[in-house]
Amino acid sequence: MRESRALEFKSDITSTFLKTVSAFANYGQGKILFGVSDNGENLGVKNPDEVCLNIENKINDSISPKPNYSLSVNRRTKVITLEVEEGKFKPYLYKGKAYKRNGTATVEVDQIELKRLTLEGSNLYFESLPCKEKKLTFNYLEQILQEKLGVTKITEDTVKTLGLMLEKDQYTNAAALISDENSFPGIDIARFGNSISEILDRETIAGVSILEQFEQAVKVYKRYYQYEQIAGITRETVELIPEAAFREAVANAIVHRTWDVNSNIRISMFADHIDVSSPGGLPNGMTVEEYLNGSISSLRNPVIGNLFFRLHYIEMFGTGIRRIRETYKEYKTKPTFTVTDNSITVFLPVKKSNFSVTVDEQAVLDLFDNGMRYSSSEIAERLSWSRDKVIRVLKVLVAGKHIQKIGKGRGTKYSKM
């Protein structure tokens, strides 16, 4: 066994485990094993029943509000397992502080994260909080509503229906984001040459409605990744990168980003691909697997998401990744998705980019045609290669976005994009 984000070992019982209880209750369930060394060796504890009572008393006396948890004892190894559930009444505080897991470590959350936990515990969203502005205009929204839905004029009832105004006739942060002018972060677009040090074009779209930001970003995309081609007596639009994929990536970046941090959505344009990176990792309650499979269990900005859905900028909640992949189904190059604690990045390759591979690299790629995942040792066994050779070839294929690396350490697997 190894420690992980959801598993911690304690060889003895000190109050430090209470920080991890706070972290699991705030950010997802987890287990703490008492009587296990840092390297996973079972040591057991003396008088496990008495220790269980001590653990229970420490949690009840030190964590506020009281989290949901359970204790069990392995009578053979005398190892105690403490299972903590993610709670609904966040934040869960230890000595007045909230904690989270950072890999295998437990760290205190910052003020922004604490505010998010407080909102979540109250079943509120940042976008639904009242904004400071008292007078907002929605000319661009009205124009889009006329074009797409036939709404001739925006009224106060329209604004309330869209969730942009509270009962006391006070605008929300979502209203400010949709309005013609706002002070929130925007979209930073950079077009690069042969390297990131060679910037050919730079444009920051901010201070205007996020609807206009979205449309302006699409215009920049069309400038560099679309051209017209005459075929017979007709003109055809050629897309180097599928427009539908780019639209989906940018719309999802706007809908799912965190708006309480002063960071722009970054769109990096290269000759052979586009990166779309949005601030903020996955919403609480969603795993990387759920994100990649298109299964959304929580939505960070439901008001904005609902408006983008009404305007047909997104099809349905949770289908964005599938739709992006669908646009590349006929092409060898595939999009990839990178998720970290602080950002989500979508890699959109040029459809016609041709890549050549060596005989060894093709042999590895052929293994993945059945859709299976393999470890480096499994690949070495199937190809009768040395592990060093397999690792060398895998590094090249991963760097070239031909395959993807899943997991870390001994649990690392590889699969086709």
PDB file of C-alpha atoms in Angstrom, residues 104-400:
ATOM      1  CA  THR A 104      -0.105  12.881   0.160  1.00  0.00           C
ATOM      2  CA  ALA A 105       0.209  15.994   2.346  1.00  0.00           C
ATOM      3  CA  THR A 106      -2.460  17.908   4.258  1.00  0.00           C
ATOM      4  CA  VAL A 107      -2.312  21.710   3.985  1.00  0.00           C
ATOM      5  CA  GLU A 108      -4.376  24.664   5.134  1.00  0.00           C
ATOM      6  CA  VAL A 109      -6.652  26.223   2.504  1.00  0.00           C
ATOM      7  CA  ASP A 110      -6.227  29.868   1.546  1.00  0.00           C
ATOM      8  CA  GLN A 111      -8.866  32.563   1.988  1.00  0.00           C
ATOM      9  CA  ILE A 112     -10.309  32.125  -1.517  1.00  0.00           C
ATOM     10  CA  GLU A 113     -10.777  28.390  -1.034  1.00  0.00           C
ATOM     11  CA  LEU A 114     -12.265  28.982   2.416  1.00  0.00           C
ATOM     12  CA  LYS A 115     -14.849  31.322   0.894  1.00  0.00           C
ATOM     13  CA  ARG A 116     -15.680  28.704  -1.733  1.00  0.00           C
ATOM     14  CA  LEU A 117     -16.191  26.062   0.949  1.00  0.00           C
ATOM     15  CA  THR A 118     -18.454  28.420   2.868  1.00  0.00           C
ATOM     16  CA  LEU A 119     -20.558  29.090  -0.232  1.00  0.00           C
ATOM     17  CA  GLU A 120     -20.752  25.393  -1.032  1.00  0.00           C
ATOM     18  CA  GLY A 121     -21.802  24.589   2.516  1.00  0.00           C
ATOM     19  CA  SER A 122     -24.619  27.126   2.145  1.00  0.00           C
ATOM     20  CA  ASN A 123     -25.549  25.705  -1.291  1.00  0.00           C
ATOM     21  CA  LEU A 124     -24.562  28.993  -2.947  1.00  0.00           C
ATOM     22  CA  TYR A 125     -22.414  29.837  -5.964  1.00  0.00           C
ATOM     23  CA  PHE A 126     -20.064  32.770  -6.518  1.00  0.00           C
ATOM     24  CA  GLU A 127     -21.958  33.738  -9.667  1.00  0.00           C
ATOM     25  CA  SER A 128     -25.196  33.998  -7.656  1.00  0.00           C
ATOM     26  CA  LEU A 129     -23.833  36.407  -5.070  1.00  0.00           C
ATOM     27  CA  PRO A 130     -24.923  40.079  -5.304  1.00  0.00           C
ATOM     28  CA  CYS A 131     -22.526  42.265  -7.267  1.00  0.00           C
ATOM     29  CA  LYS A 132     -21.501  45.813  -6.387  1.00  0.00           C
ATOM     30  CA  GLU A 133     -22.788  47.405  -9.599  1.00  0.00           C
ATOM     31  CA  LYS A 134     -26.285  48.889  -9.428  1.00  0.00           C
ATOM     32  CA  LYS A 135     -26.683  49.842 -13.081  1.00  0.00           C
ATOM     33  CA  LEU A 136     -25.899  47.310 -15.779  1.00  0.00           C
ATOM     34  CA  THR A 137     -26.694  47.273 -19.490  1.00  0.00           C
ATOM     35  CA  PHE A 138     -27.327  44.169 -21.576  1.00  0.00           C
ATOM     36  CA  ASN A 139     -27.233  45.399 -25.174  1.00  0.00           C
ATOM     37  CA  TYR A 140     -25.021  42.558 -26.413  1.00  0.00           C
ATOM     38  CA  LEU A 141     -27.142  39.945 -24.636  1.00  0.00           C
ATOM     39  CA  GLU A 142     -30.262  41.477 -26.206  1.00  0.00           C
ATOM     40  CA  GLN A 143     -28.657  41.287 -29.647  1.00  0.00           C
ATOM     41  CA  ILE A 144     -27.761  37.598 -29.205  1.00  0.00           C
ATOM     42  CA  LEU A 145     -31.208  36.753 -27.820  1.00  0.00           C
ATOM     43  CA  GLN A 146     -32.807  38.398 -30.853  1.00  0.00           C
ATOM     44  CA  GLU A 147     -30.592  36.458 -33.258  1.00  0.00           C
ATOM     45  CA  LYS A 148     -30.897  33.055 -31.620  1.00  0.00           C
ATOM     46  CA  LEU A 149     -34.212  33.012 -29.740  1.00  0.00           C
ATOM     47  CA  GLY A 150     -36.259  35.800 -31.316  1.00  0.00           C
ATOM     48  CA  VAL A 151     -36.507  37.762 -28.045  1.00  0.00           C
ATOM     49  CA  THR A 152     -37.174  41.324 -29.160  1.00  0.00           C
ATOM     50  CA  LYS A 153     -36.402  43.176 -25.930  1.00  0.00           C
ATOM     51  CA  ILE A 154     -34.878  42.415 -22.543  1.00  0.00           C
ATOM     52  CA  THR A 155     -37.099  43.286 -19.609  1.00  0.00           C
ATOM     53  CA  GLU A 156     -36.603  42.980 -15.878  1.00  0.00           C
ATOM     54  CA  ASP A 157     -38.594  39.755 -16.011  1.00  0.00           C
ATOM     55  CA  THR A 158     -36.174  38.407 -18.638  1.00  0.00           C
ATOM     56  CA  VAL A 159     -33.212  39.219 -16.411  1.00  0.00           C
ATOM     57  CA  LYS A 160     -34.845  37.488 -13.430  1.00  0.00           C
ATOM     58  CA  THR A 161     -35.794  34.458 -15.512  1.00  0.00           C
ATOM     59  CA  LEU A 162     -32.182  34.054 -16.580  1.00  0.00           C
ATOM     60  CA  GLY A 163     -31.108  34.117 -12.918  1.00  0.00           C
ATOM     61  CA  LEU A 164     -29.250  37.434 -13.211  1.00  0.00           C
ATOM     62  CA  MET A 165     -31.180  39.285 -10.513  1.00  0.00           C
ATOM     63  CA  LEU A 166     -32.047  38.509  -6.902  1.00  0.00           C
ATOM     64  CA  GLU A 167     -35.472  38.969  -5.332  1.00  0.00           C
ATOM     65  CA  LYS A 168     -34.532  42.398  -3.978  1.00  0.00           C
ATOM     66  CA  ASP A 169     -33.861  43.652  -7.520  1.00  0.00           C
ATOM     67  CA  GLN A 170     -30.133  43.317  -6.980  1.00  0.00           C
ATOM     68  CA  TYR A 171     -27.878  42.108  -9.777  1.00  0.00           C
ATOM     69  CA  THR A 172     -25.711  39.014  -9.321  1.00  0.00           C
ATOM     70  CA  ASN A 173     -22.096  38.404 -10.303  1.00  0.00           C
ATOM     71  CA  ALA A 174     -23.459  36.404 -13.245  1.00  0.00           C
ATOM     72  CA  ALA A 175     -25.313  39.525 -14.394  1.00  0.00           C
ATOM     73  CA  ALA A 176     -22.102  41.537 -14.243  1.00  0.00           C
ATOM     74  CA  LEU A 177     -20.320  38.893 -16.329  1.00  0.00           C
ATOM     75  CA  ILE A 178     -23.079  38.960 -18.956  1.00  0.00           C
ATOM     76  CA  SER A 179     -23.403  42.770 -18.966  1.00  0.00           C
ATOM     77  CA  ASP A 180     -21.791  45.023 -21.585  1.00  0.00           C
ATOM     78  CA  GLU A 181     -19.036  46.151 -19.193  1.00  0.00           C
ATOM     79  CA  ASN A 182     -17.446  44.322 -16.265  1.00  0.00           C
ATOM     80  CA  SER A 183     -14.218  44.180 -14.289  1.00  0.00           C
ATOM     81  CA  PHE A 184     -13.784  40.401 -14.283  1.00  0.00           C
ATOM     82  CA  PRO A 185     -10.900  38.585 -16.016  1.00  0.00           C
ATOM     83  CA  GLY A 186     -11.255  37.805 -19.711  1.00  0.00           C
ATOM     84  CA  ILE A 187      -9.527  35.796 -22.426  1.00  0.00           C
ATOM     85  CA  ASP A 188      -5.858  36.165 -23.319  1.00  0.00           C
ATOM     86  CA  ILE A 189      -5.017  34.933 -26.840  1.00  0.00           C
ATOM     87  CA  ALA A 190      -1.458  34.555 -28.092  1.00  0.00           C
ATOM     88  CA  ARG A 191      -0.288  33.224 -31.450  1.00  0.00           C
ATOM     89  CA  PHE A 192       3.217  31.803 -31.399  1.00  0.00           C
ATOM     90  CA  GLY A 193       5.803  31.109 -34.070  1.00  0.00           C
ATOM     91  CA  ASN A 194       8.416  28.399 -33.813  1.00  0.00           C
ATOM     92  CA  SER A 195       8.632  28.735 -30.009  1.00  0.00           C
ATOM     93  CA  ILE A 196       6.823  30.401 -27.118  1.00  0.00           C
ATOM     94  CA  SER A 197       9.426  33.169 -27.209  1.00  0.00           C
ATOM     95  CA  GLU A 198       8.269  34.135 -30.711  1.00  0.00           C
ATOM     96  CA  ILE A 199       4.900  35.888 -30.315  1.00  0.00           C
ATOM     97  CA  LEU A 200       3.306  36.729 -33.667  1.00  0.00           C
ATOM     98  CA  ASP A 201       0.032  38.129 -32.344  1.00  0.00           C
ATOM     99  CA  ARG A 202      -1.438  38.950 -28.944  1.00  0.00           C
ATOM    100  CA  GLU A 203      -4.962  39.957 -28.018  1.00  0.00           C
ATOM    101  CA  THR A 204      -6.678  40.274 -24.636  1.00  0.00           C
ATOM    102  CA  ILE A 205     -10.475  40.314 -24.679  1.00  0.00           C
ATOM    103  CA  ALA A 206     -11.732  41.686 -21.358  1.00  0.00           C
ATOM    104  CA  GLY A 207     -14.063  44.265 -19.861  1.00  0.00           C
ATOM    105  CA  VAL A 208     -16.956  43.176 -22.094  1.00  0.00           C
ATOM    106  CA  SER A 209     -19.723  40.577 -21.858  1.00  0.00           C
ATOM    107  CA  ILE A 210     -18.476  36.994 -21.696  1.00  0.00           C
ATOM    108  CA  LEU A 211     -20.809  36.352 -24.647  1.00  0.00           C
ATOM    109  CA  GLU A 212     -18.861  38.890 -26.699  1.00  0.00           C
ATOM    110  CA  GLN A 213     -15.590  37.440 -25.409  1.00  0.00           C
ATOM    111  CA  PHE A 214     -16.660  34.059 -26.721  1.00  0.00           C
ATOM    112  CA  GLU A 215     -17.579  35.390 -30.181  1.00  0.00           C
ATOM    113  CA  GLN A 216     -14.385  37.478 -30.431  1.00  0.00           C
ATOM    114  CA  ALA A 217     -12.277  34.414 -29.593  1.00  0.00           C
ATOM    115  CA  VAL A 218     -13.992  32.486 -32.412  1.00  0.00           C
ATOM    116  CA  LYS A 219     -13.180  35.320 -34.814  1.00  0.00           C
ATOM    117  CA  VAL A 220      -9.487  35.100 -33.932  1.00  0.00           C
ATOM    118  CA  TYR A 221      -9.616  31.324 -34.446  1.00  0.00           C
ATOM    119  CA  LYS A 222     -11.154  31.759 -37.909  1.00  0.00           C
ATOM    120  CA  ARG A 223      -8.410  34.221 -38.850  1.00  0.00           C
ATOM    121  CA  TYR A 224      -5.686  31.584 -38.485  1.00  0.00           C
ATOM    122  CA  TYR A 225      -7.300  28.137 -38.756  1.00  0.00           C
ATOM    123  CA  GLN A 226      -9.857  28.509 -41.554  1.00  0.00           C
ATOM    124  CA  TYR A 227      -9.517  29.359 -45.238  1.00  0.00           C
ATOM    125  CA  GLU A 228     -11.649  29.115 -48.351  1.00  0.00           C
ATOM    126  CA  GLN A 229     -10.872  26.690 -51.150  1.00  0.00           C
ATOM    127  CA  ILE A 230     -12.437  26.723 -54.606  1.00  0.00           C
ATOM    128  CA  ALA A 231     -13.761  23.290 -55.599  1.00  0.00           C
ATOM    129  CA  GLY A 232     -15.272  23.408 -59.058  1.00  0.00           C
ATOM    130  CA  ILE A 233     -17.798  26.249 -59.053  1.00  0.00           C
ATOM    131  CA  THR A 234     -18.218  26.367 -55.283  1.00  0.00           C
ATOM    132  CA  ARG A 235     -16.191  27.696 -52.404  1.00  0.00           C
ATOM    133  CA  GLU A 236     -15.558  25.420 -49.455  1.00  0.00           C
ATOM    134  CA  THR A 237     -14.366  26.399 -45.995  1.00  0.00           C
ATOM    135  CA  VAL A 238     -11.392  24.323 -44.877  1.00  0.00           C
ATOM    136  CA  GLU A 239     -10.855  23.946 -41.127  1.00  0.00           C
ATOM    137  CA  LEU A 240      -7.348  23.156 -39.926  1.00  0.00           C
ATOM    138  CA  ILE A 241      -8.835  22.627 -36.465  1.00  0.00           C
ATOM    139  CA  PRO A 242     -12.569  21.812 -36.175  1.00  0.00           C
ATOM    140  CA  GLU A 243     -14.488  24.978 -35.335  1.00  0.00           C
ATOM    141  CA  ALA A 244     -16.990  22.932 -33.323  1.00  0.00           C
ATOM    142  CA  ALA A 245     -14.164  21.633 -31.131  1.00  0.00           C
ATOM    143  CA  PHE A 246     -12.743  25.121 -30.562  1.00  0.00           C
ATOM    144  CA  ARG A 247     -16.165  26.565 -29.739  1.00  0.00           C
ATOM    145  CA  GLU A 248     -16.849  23.765 -27.284  1.00  0.00           C
ATOM    146  CA  ALA A 249     -13.458  24.163 -25.604  1.00  0.00           C
ATOM    147  CA  VAL A 250     -13.827  27.932 -25.140  1.00  0.00           C
ATOM    148  CA  ALA A 251     -17.481  27.733 -24.047  1.00  0.00           C
ATOM    149  CA  ASN A 252     -16.624  25.095 -21.470  1.00  0.00           C
ATOM    150  CA  ALA A 253     -13.678  27.167 -20.253  1.00  0.00           C
ATOM    151  CA  ILE A 254     -16.032  30.099 -19.609  1.00  0.00           C
ATOM    152  CA  VAL A 255     -18.799  28.003 -18.064  1.00  0.00           C
ATOM    153  CA  HIS A 256     -16.603  25.932 -15.752  1.00  0.00           C
ATOM    154  CA  ARG A 257     -13.826  28.339 -14.754  1.00  0.00           C
ATOM    155  CA  THR A 258     -13.468  29.927 -11.318  1.00  0.00           C
ATOM    156  CA  TRP A 259     -14.396  33.602 -11.408  1.00  0.00           C
ATOM    157  CA  ASP A 260     -13.071  34.567  -7.980  1.00  0.00           C
ATOM    158  CA  VAL A 261      -9.417  34.486  -9.110  1.00  0.00           C
ATOM    159  CA  ASN A 262      -7.828  37.214 -11.208  1.00  0.00           C
ATOM    160  CA  SER A 263      -6.626  35.013 -14.070  1.00  0.00           C
ATOM    161  CA  ASN A 264      -7.560  35.062 -17.727  1.00  0.00           C
ATOM    162  CA  ILE A 265      -8.552  32.072 -19.803  1.00  0.00           C
ATOM    163  CA  ARG A 266      -5.466  31.447 -21.949  1.00  0.00           C
ATOM    164  CA  ILE A 267      -5.693  30.435 -25.602  1.00  0.00           C
ATOM    165  CA  SER A 268      -2.283  29.575 -27.048  1.00  0.00           C
ATOM    166  CA  MET A 269      -2.220  29.202 -30.835  1.00  0.00           C
ATOM    167  CA  PHE A 270       0.552  27.305 -32.618  1.00  0.00           C
ATOM    168  CA  ALA A 271       1.030  26.116 -36.187  1.00  0.00           C
ATOM    169  CA  ASP A 272       0.091  22.542 -35.272  1.00  0.00           C
ATOM    170  CA  HIS A 273      -2.308  22.956 -32.333  1.00  0.00           C
ATOM    171  CA  ILE A 274      -4.276  25.195 -29.961  1.00  0.00           C
ATOM    172  CA  ASP A 275      -4.219  25.016 -26.158  1.00  0.00           C
ATOM    173  CA  VAL A 276      -7.269  26.320 -24.265  1.00  0.00           C
ATOM    174  CA  SER A 277      -6.554  26.631 -20.542  1.00  0.00           C
ATOM    175  CA  SER A 278      -9.115  27.735 -17.957  1.00  0.00           C
ATOM    176  CA  PRO A 279      -8.377  28.754 -14.345  1.00  0.00           C
ATOM    177  CA  GLY A 280      -9.562  26.370 -11.655  1.00  0.00           C
ATOM    178  CA  GLY A 281      -9.519  22.596 -11.583  1.00  0.00           C
ATOM    179  CA  LEU A 282     -12.563  20.357 -11.448  1.00  0.00           C
ATOM    180  CA  PRO A 283     -15.560  21.322  -9.302  1.00  0.00           C
ATOM    181  CA  ASN A 284     -15.865  19.492  -6.003  1.00  0.00           C
ATOM    182  CA  GLY A 285     -17.600  16.167  -6.402  1.00  0.00           C
ATOM    183  CA  MET A 286     -16.225  15.487  -9.894  1.00  0.00           C
ATOM    184  CA  THR A 287     -13.398  13.072 -10.631  1.00  0.00           C
ATOM    185  CA  VAL A 288     -11.028  13.234 -13.591  1.00  0.00           C
ATOM    186  CA  GLU A 289     -12.649  10.058 -14.936  1.00  0.00           C
ATOM    187  CA  GLU A 290     -16.124  11.633 -14.766  1.00  0.00           C
ATOM    188  CA  TYR A 291     -14.820  14.739 -16.541  1.00  0.00           C
ATOM    189  CA  LEU A 292     -13.172  12.740 -19.333  1.00  0.00           C
ATOM    190  CA  ASN A 293     -16.188  10.441 -19.718  1.00  0.00           C
ATOM    191  CA  GLY A 294     -18.578  13.377 -19.896  1.00  0.00           C
ATOM    192  CA  SER A 295     -20.332  12.675 -16.589  1.00  0.00           C
ATOM    193  CA  ILE A 296     -20.822  15.921 -14.680  1.00  0.00           C
ATOM    194  CA  SER A 297     -21.839  15.565 -11.039  1.00  0.00           C
ATOM    195  CA  SER A 298     -21.605  19.268 -10.230  1.00  0.00           C
ATOM    196  CA  LEU A 299     -21.561  22.520 -12.166  1.00  0.00           C
ATOM    197  CA  ARG A 300     -19.491  25.437 -10.898  1.00  0.00           C
ATOM    198  CA  ASN A 301     -21.485  28.171 -12.688  1.00  0.00           C
ATOM    199  CA  PRO A 302     -25.032  26.872 -13.319  1.00  0.00           C
ATOM    200  CA  VAL A 303     -26.523  30.283 -14.217  1.00  0.00           C
ATOM    201  CA  ILE A 304     -23.896  30.962 -16.885  1.00  0.00           C
ATOM    202  CA  GLY A 305     -24.067  27.344 -17.999  1.00  0.00           C
ATOM    203  CA  ASN A 306     -27.838  27.537 -18.405  1.00  0.00           C
ATOM    204  CA  LEU A 307     -27.568  30.719 -20.502  1.00  0.00           C
ATOM    205  CA  PHE A 308     -24.906  29.185 -22.770  1.00  0.00           C
ATOM    206  CA  PHE A 309     -27.184  26.168 -23.147  1.00  0.00           C
ATOM    207  CA  ARG A 310     -30.164  28.361 -24.093  1.00  0.00           C
ATOM    208  CA  LEU A 311     -28.026  30.159 -26.664  1.00  0.00           C
ATOM    209  CA  HIS A 312     -26.801  26.827 -28.088  1.00  0.00           C
ATOM    210  CA  TYR A 313     -23.161  27.595 -27.297  1.00  0.00           C
ATOM    211  CA  ILE A 314     -23.112  24.242 -25.523  1.00  0.00           C
ATOM    212  CA  GLU A 315     -25.342  21.284 -26.331  1.00  0.00           C
ATOM    213  CA  MET A 316     -25.876  19.675 -22.938  1.00  0.00           C
ATOM    214  CA  PHE A 317     -24.072  19.804 -19.624  1.00  0.00           C
ATOM    215  CA  GLY A 318     -21.330  17.214 -19.509  1.00  0.00           C
ATOM    216  CA  THR A 319     -21.143  16.417 -23.230  1.00  0.00           C
ATOM    217  CA  GLY A 320     -18.354  18.844 -24.151  1.00  0.00           C
ATOM    218  CA  ILE A 321     -15.493  16.349 -24.018  1.00  0.00           C
ATOM    219  CA  ARG A 322     -17.427  13.790 -26.067  1.00  0.00           C
ATOM    220  CA  ARG A 323     -18.322  16.409 -28.674  1.00  0.00           C
ATOM    221  CA  ILE A 324     -14.718  17.562 -28.990  1.00  0.00           C
ATOM    222  CA  ARG A 325     -13.576  13.978 -29.457  1.00  0.00           C
ATOM    223  CA  GLU A 326     -16.356  13.338 -31.959  1.00  0.00           C
ATOM    224  CA  THR A 327     -15.061  16.099 -34.272  1.00  0.00           C
ATOM    225  CA  TYR A 328     -11.729  14.247 -34.518  1.00  0.00           C
ATOM    226  CA  LYS A 329     -13.072  10.718 -35.015  1.00  0.00           C
ATOM    227  CA  GLU A 330     -11.952  10.569 -38.661  1.00  0.00           C
ATOM    228  CA  TYR A 331      -8.441  11.847 -37.980  1.00  0.00           C
ATOM    229  CA  LYS A 332      -5.288  10.243 -36.680  1.00  0.00           C
ATOM    230  CA  THR A 333      -4.358  13.129 -34.421  1.00  0.00           C
ATOM    231  CA  LYS A 334      -6.584  13.409 -31.341  1.00  0.00           C
ATOM    232  CA  PRO A 335      -7.334  16.085 -28.722  1.00  0.00           C
ATOM    233  CA  THR A 336      -6.044  15.617 -25.185  1.00  0.00           C
ATOM    234  CA  PHE A 337      -7.154  16.957 -21.820  1.00  0.00           C
ATOM    235  CA  THR A 338      -4.905  17.870 -18.888  1.00  0.00           C
ATOM    236  CA  VAL A 339      -6.447  18.388 -15.456  1.00  0.00           C
ATOM    237  CA  THR A 340      -4.572  19.838 -12.470  1.00  0.00           C
ATOM    238  CA  ASP A 341      -5.726  21.288  -9.163  1.00  0.00           C
ATOM    239  CA  ASN A 342      -5.627  24.803 -10.621  1.00  0.00           C
ATOM    240  CA  SER A 343      -6.419  24.491 -14.317  1.00  0.00           C
ATOM    241  CA  ILE A 344      -7.912  22.458 -17.136  1.00  0.00           C
ATOM    242  CA  THR A 345      -6.189  22.524 -20.529  1.00  0.00           C
ATOM    243  CA  VAL A 346      -7.630  21.229 -23.811  1.00  0.00           C
ATOM    244  CA  PHE A 347      -5.128  20.412 -26.581  1.00  0.00           C
ATOM    245  CA  LEU A 348      -6.632  20.680 -30.095  1.00  0.00           C
ATOM    246  CA  PRO A 349      -4.276  19.424 -32.833  1.00  0.00           C
ATOM    247  CA  VAL A 350      -4.433  20.495 -36.457  1.00  0.00           C
ATOM    248  CA  LYS A 351      -6.413  17.843 -38.336  1.00  0.00           C
ATOM    249  CA  LYS A 352      -4.055  17.591 -41.273  1.00  0.00           C
ATOM    250  CA  SER A 353      -0.839  17.486 -39.293  1.00  0.00           C
ATOM    251  CA  ASN A 354       1.038  14.421 -40.503  1.00  0.00           C
ATOM    252  CA  PHE A 355       3.383  12.636 -38.149  1.00  0.00           C
ATOM    253  CA  SER A 356       5.878   9.944 -38.952  1.00  0.00           C
ATOM    254  CA  VAL A 357       6.851   7.209 -36.545  1.00  0.00           C
ATOM    255  CA  THR A 358       9.678   4.713 -36.439  1.00  0.00           C
ATOM    256  CA  VAL A 359       9.169   0.970 -36.744  1.00  0.00           C
ATOM    257  CA  ASP A 360       9.558   0.598 -32.970  1.00  0.00           C
ATOM    258  CA  GLU A 361       7.093   3.405 -32.261  1.00  0.00           C
ATOM    259  CA  GLN A 362       4.534   1.897 -34.647  1.00  0.00           C
ATOM    260  CA  ALA A 363       4.913  -1.482 -32.913  1.00  0.00           C
ATOM    261  CA  VAL A 364       3.916   0.128 -29.627  1.00  0.00           C
ATOM    262  CA  LEU A 365       1.037   2.039 -31.226  1.00  0.00           C
ATOM    263  CA  ASP A 366      -0.312  -1.181 -32.745  1.00  0.00           C
ATOM    264  CA  LEU A 367      -0.686  -2.649 -29.248  1.00  0.00           C
ATOM    265  CA  PHE A 368      -3.250  -0.001 -28.368  1.00  0.00           C
ATOM    266  CA  ASP A 369      -5.548  -0.625 -31.348  1.00  0.00           C
ATOM    267  CA  ASN A 370      -7.750  -2.804 -29.123  1.00  0.00           C
ATOM    268  CA  GLY A 371      -8.421   0.118 -26.762  1.00  0.00           C
ATOM    269  CA  MET A 372      -6.576  -1.517 -23.864  1.00  0.00           C
ATOM    270  CA  ARG A 373      -4.310   0.170 -21.337  1.00  0.00           C
ATOM    271  CA  TYR A 374      -0.839  -1.235 -20.700  1.00  0.00           C
ATOM    272  CA  SER A 375       1.960  -0.642 -18.239  1.00  0.00           C
ATOM    273  CA  SER A 376       5.546  -0.355 -19.484  1.00  0.00           C
ATOM    274  CA  SER A 377       6.332  -3.828 -18.141  1.00  0.00           C
ATOM    275  CA  GLU A 378       3.325  -5.313 -19.984  1.00  0.00           C
ATOM    276  CA  ILE A 379       4.480  -3.673 -23.220  1.00  0.00           C
ATOM    277  CA  ALA A 380       8.004  -5.011 -22.675  1.00  0.00           C
ATOM    278  CA  GLU A 381       6.614  -8.526 -22.179  1.00  0.00           C
ATOM    279  CA  ARG A 382       4.432  -8.429 -25.291  1.00  0.00           C
ATOM    280  CA  LEU A 383       7.201  -7.073 -27.530  1.00  0.00           C
ATOM    281  CA  SER A 384      10.079  -8.957 -25.871  1.00  0.00           C
ATOM    282  CA  TRP A 385      11.911  -5.668 -25.363  1.00  0.00           C
ATOM    283  CA  SER A 386      13.979  -4.372 -22.484  1.00  0.00           C
ATOM    284  CA  ARG A 387      12.159  -2.034 -20.124  1.00  0.00           C
ATOM    285  CA  ASP A 388      14.648   0.775 -20.897  1.00  0.00           C
ATOM    286  CA  LYS A 389      13.796   0.543 -24.594  1.00  0.00           C
ATOM    287  CA  VAL A 390      10.062   0.616 -23.858  1.00  0.00           C
ATOM    288  CA  ILE A 391      10.418   3.687 -21.616  1.00  0.00           C
ATOM    289  CA  ARG A 392      12.473   5.483 -24.286  1.00  0.00           C
ATOM    290  CA  VAL A 393       9.858   4.832 -26.999  1.00  0.00           C
ATOM    291  CA  LEU A 394       6.957   5.709 -24.684  1.00  0.00           C
ATOM    292  CA  LYS A 395       8.505   9.079 -23.857  1.00  0.00           C
ATOM    293  CA  VAL A 396       8.636   9.968 -27.552  1.00  0.00           C
ATOM    294  CA  LEU A 397       5.036   8.879 -28.171  1.00  0.00           C
ATOM    295  CA  VAL A 398       3.713  10.735 -25.127  1.00  0.00           C
ATOM    296  CA  ALA A 399       5.590  13.908 -26.106  1.00  0.00           C
ATOM    297  CA  GLY A 400       4.121  13.629 -29.603  1.00  0.00           C
TER     298      GLY A 400
END
